[in-house]
Amino acid sequence: MATTKTGASLDRGTLDTLLRRRLFYTPSFEIYGGVSGLYDYGPPGCSLQQNIVDTWRKHFVLEEDMLEVDCTMLTPHDVLKTSGHVDKFADWMCKDPKSGEIFRADHLVEEVLEARLKGDKEARGEKVVEEEDEDKKKRKKKVKEIKVVKLDEAVKKEYEETLARIDNYDGAELGQLIIKHNITNPATGGALEPPVAFNLMFSTSIGPSSNLPGYLRPETAQGQFLTFAKLLEFNNLRMPFASASIGKSFRNEISPRSGLLRVREFLMAEIEHYVDPKEKKHPRFKEVADTVTLKFLPRGIQEQGKTTTVDKTIGEAVKEGMVDNETLGYFLARIHLFLHELGVDQTKVRFRQHMPNEMAHYAADCWDAELLTSYGWIECVGCADRSAYDLTVHMQKTGQPLLVRENLEVPRVWEEWDVDVDKKWLGPRFRGDAKKVEEAVTKIPQQEREKLAGLLKNGEKVMVKVEGLGVVELEKVIIEKRQKTQNVREYTPNVIEPSFGIGRILYSLIEHIYWTRPDSAERGVLSFPPRIAPTKILIVPLSSNSEFTPIVTALSHKIRRAGISNRVDDSSATIGKRYSRNDELGTPFGITVDFQTVKDGSVTLRERDGMKQIRGSQEEVVDVVKGILEGVATWEEALKKFGESKGQELDEE
Amino acid sequence: MATTKTGASLDRGTLDTLLRRRLFYTPSFEIYGGVSGLYDYGPPGCSLQQNIVDTWRKHFVLEEDMLEVDCTMLTPHDVLKTSGHVDKFADWMCKDPKSGEIFRADHLVEEVLEARLKGDKEARGEKVVEEEDEDKKKRKKKVKEIKVVKLDEAVKKEYEETLARIDNYDGAELGQLIIKHNITNPATGGALEPPVAFNLMFSTSIGPSSNLPGYLRPETAQGQFLTFAKLLEFNNLRMPFASASIGKSFRNEISPRSGLLRVREFLMAEIEHYVDPKEKKHPRFKEVADTVTLKFLPRGIQEQGKTTTVDKTIGEAVKEGMVDNETLGYFLARIHLFLHELGVDQTKVRFRQHMPNEMAHYAADCWDAELLTSYGWIECVGCADRSAYDLTVHMQKTGQPLLVRENLEVPRVWEEWDVDVDKKWLGPRFRGDAKKVEEAVTKIPQQEREKLAGLLKNGEKVMVKVEGLGVVELEKVIIEKRQKTQNVREYTPNVIEPSFGIGRILYSLIEHIYWTRPDSAERGVLSFPPRIAPTKILIVPLSSNSEFTPIVTALSHKIRRAGISNRVDDSSATIGKRYSRNDELGTPFGITVDFQTVKDGSVTLRERDGMKQIRGSQEEVVDVVKGILEGVATWEEALKKFGESKGQELDEE
């Protein structure tokens, strides 16, 4: 059961209405009927998004001297073919050939089985919890009619087990489930074709001749990888280092749902931190090792079918090997601190480790920061060790060196068996096949060479198997152990990738800081931390009296000059109504200009959450807000200093 | 001839090499061979772009309380069909059917005629100025061989006139020019097909069933227009107001050229300021009317074939009607102030009015802020009065009221002739055609009604023409003059649209503030104003002495805490080389940590442009930079206060 900031039960419908009414977001192209999975941010949503991005940039890019880049979204086919997206970035869909309707296969199986289980419950007279989710309700309506039929115990159990594993089936398995459970088009009962893969990238064509196919990027990462060599040089060839990028990515969902949580166009912030695969330590790990405690949901616990989290410092988690390495651990801690700074409810965050079957085959370890919302636990940040996979495949494809060359302070010295075949003998003897023989010689492993050296010493023949030629004798050959020296080490760095879905964080944060005044469920409040709030100060003239106008204009100007965003509400609504409206916008402070202001310039300052007010000069009041925004003062201190002002009961209507 | 900041001739090749070496930008997907018209920004370019966007947001959005929105780039077909982009957003292209090559028709004609004129010059033994432009050079190579042939005087004149008008030809005219001047594929001599329109939008398909065609938006404006009604309500129904949006837009150029100035994916910042068409005054116009002087290139001067600008205050320009209205004038002045704040060279800005044939048919007036670069005068900001066009077409298409309803303080009262036909007579007399008759009656103009009333009074017949029925008599009819009252006025607002190409501004700015040290053309400097510079401070330890390391780390941390971006360069290059590198990055200040620092904590602060240094405590030095960034202090004041420090001639190598 989802809860508000104050622990009351969260009514998502009411919150959603509030967010649309206050224009945090709105379906795109609504007057044209809308397009599912596309949303616009209105002024408060846009400002909130901007504040989250600014905080992110300060917390990660500036704090760690990351190299921020801005790569294009348009991406040619070849790049995404190499990265594997053309072949693997897909969901399974089923078509009803009669009606032409298309279903996302896993969602369809889920909905039908859930509906049947619900019908079973009703048949048994058990209480059916009403679906809170508007979105789901709408989709459920399509399920013709829930048959109130009791299910066999075995069938029921099978359904439940299938639902628990619904994210893990591939296309063939989903096809089998559809046949086995006789799943059809829920609206018409029409038979479905077997699931086929649908690539989730938006495709387009670059240039006029249609011969350069391209896609809208599914992640910002690939552009960063392709710039690796230039960034390394920009960084004076120093390792480790990180690049970062903030920008839109795209995913052509088959049937988007869950509001802002699953959309077709979304803002991402991604970091690619390059490390030496042999040395995944992090110089700043000690700053977080003992001080940051996370709620972990590691693989082992999930394998037991449980979801109980364990609290550990990140230092312990790395030490005992639960988290693979220091750099990964450092970023998990930094992600935690970032979410904390945004105002995310710390009891509603967990770090869940990916199960082996969830991870890409190349990933060494992967953890998701999940936030608890009314949609369940939502993956908002992924933090993966992508190993050397991406740089390797791009290097193989392009032949460009996406490598680090490191001068070794102490040259590496070792001994090795060399096999030298006399070229003057080799050429005439094998002619066109000489190269094949040479290659075969190169491939003889060290152990084998040692053995061959022994044979040679004993005057025996040295035989080698050559592809296409069979076993041949090497007549003129020297096999010796020699000393080798290497001054430069070459390696492909590994990548630790923290990847943030800004829209998901934004929405989950709103659910965490939303609450309603105890006296009325209709008085919603969004308690953003002041630094994150879309607007910082609302200026409210007591009435439309013309004496207030020049004071309000000058005050607004003064506050803006101090770098603090503010809005004036001089509408004819009551003061109480105007403050309620701004509670919904999450504006942390309100300044009222009243008749006392006309006399002595003083104003009242109201704090959103406690609704208490102080009275002071305009300069004093602006300084209070500035101090709180800069983190050097608190509202409690201001209350103590100025005393609560009870002159006007402005919140009473 | 393009010039640097100091008036020397600008070598674009050298500047371009610098910008790529310092990773301001780089061709996207370069290791895959690149895609023309797509560029990535590296760390300094990304940071510069961010600072320009931040300045824009403060200067426009915050200063004017604009409603910022973030709309999706994916846009369904219907929206762009209504806006006219599906039918009209196109360039003309010609195909060589043999080779399959495609040419942008106007560019092809331009290149071939220019090449012929060059051949003529060579034949006459005149000096041919070498083409500076790498990009153009490359394309010119494709022009098989410039024939060194003298041209007829009349032909020469015709070529020159055609080139002067090259932007104004439509497809048919370009086709005629190609035939008339015998223009073929320059590389092969192959004949070309007639020009056809190529739509410049990138198309894609939204969702799995391919039945929702869409495009990547060509401008942010349409998303803003569609949200108009919601934004008006958010603004408490107050007019005028403006929305604003910063985001990427797309244009599928046939053959992109001119580097960052003509790309396929670009960042735009657009404002849609909604005004009452009857009242295009602006409340803050008086703040700029007499104080802001612009260089205007109005229509009249252009019609004379001249490009001399006239200097006028914006107050004068509006008063004499050269600029259509106050709101348009206010924004021109604000655009000027914005460009000034960025550091654009004021002698290289002009405001050019669109010629009637350049404007969209619905535009009332349009001015471009053009910046002078080595590519010529470049349109960087457009400022158009789009009239009520967009809101009107979207309203007609969707039936949604994109309107302002204004309560009239004094109700509008007027007299009007009404024609009432007795329905009891009408129905039985005309049956199924009754509605047609009613419609015909509604359409009778006022003047005609007055005439009919006269006839009726004289006892004559009242005849009306009805479509499909011919002329019929209205038997039971009353025609009277009656008093009407209207309390609410409804109107479609007009839109003033300042639209900024951020990439174009960024590149032009770089050309304006680039110069080379007098002693060496290789020592390039980018003199960004400190607030716009990608990084503010470079910290340089004198050598790799380990005593410096903790001081440098602590200092960097301290500066970051003060909110100032900084980078450390502890590479082994000489101090002079390190400062040269940062001159190229445009970093305005450098702090050197030397042995004196180890003794007493003091450091030197170097200013980029003058290369003078002061010495002070770390706190003092950071305060100097902070003061300059906040606009409350100057470098000259600091020099006076601390005195020039000449202890070490660090810039000598």
mmCIF file of C-alpha atoms in Angstrom, chain B residues 23 44 54 65 73-74 134 156 208 255 274 300 318 365 468 471 474 504 509 536 572 600 618 627 635:
data_model
loop_
_atom_site.group_PDB
_atom_site.id
_atom_site.type_symbol
_atom_site.label_atom_id
_atom_site.label_comp_id
_atom_site.label_asym_id
_atom_site.label_seq_id
_atom_site.Cartn_x
_atom_site.Cartn_y
_atom_site.Cartn_z
ATOM 1 C CA LEU B 23 37.372 19.338 -28.043
ATOM 2 C CA PRO B 44 34.454 22.915 -23.123
ATOM 3 C CA ASP B 54 21.750 29.572 -18.373
ATOM 4 C CA ASP B 65 8.305 35.399 -15.639
ATOM 5 C CA MET B 73 10.446 16.099 -30.029
ATOM 6 C CA LEU B 74 8.441 13.212 -31.448
ATOM 7 C CA GLU B 134 37.894 23.921 -45.889
ATOM 8 C CA LYS B 156 29.092 37.172 -66.728
ATOM 9 C CA PRO B 208 4.364 -0.983 -33.185
ATOM 10 C CA SER B 255 23.923 18.315 -48.032
ATOM 11 C CA TYR B 274 1.049 36.102 -26.813
ATOM 12 C CA GLY B 300 13.883 49.936 -47.819
ATOM 13 C CA VAL B 318 9.029 51.884 -33.377
ATOM 14 C CA ASP B 365 6.971 41.636 -39.620
ATOM 15 C CA GLY B 468 -29.922 24.638 -55.002
ATOM 16 C CA VAL B 471 -34.462 32.729 -55.768
ATOM 17 C CA LEU B 474 -39.783 34.967 -47.837
ATOM 18 C CA ARG B 504 24.998 29.368 -34.330
ATOM 19 C CA LEU B 509 30.671 34.202 -30.543
ATOM 20 C CA LYS B 536 36.656 29.863 -14.656
ATOM 21 C CA SER B 572 54.487 17.762 -16.797
ATOM 22 C CA ASP B 600 52.808 31.266 3.496
ATOM 23 C CA GLN B 618 43.965 32.003 -1.376
ATOM 24 C CA GLY B 627 33.557 39.499 -7.413
ATOM 25 C CA TRP B 635 40.322 42.940 -12.773
#
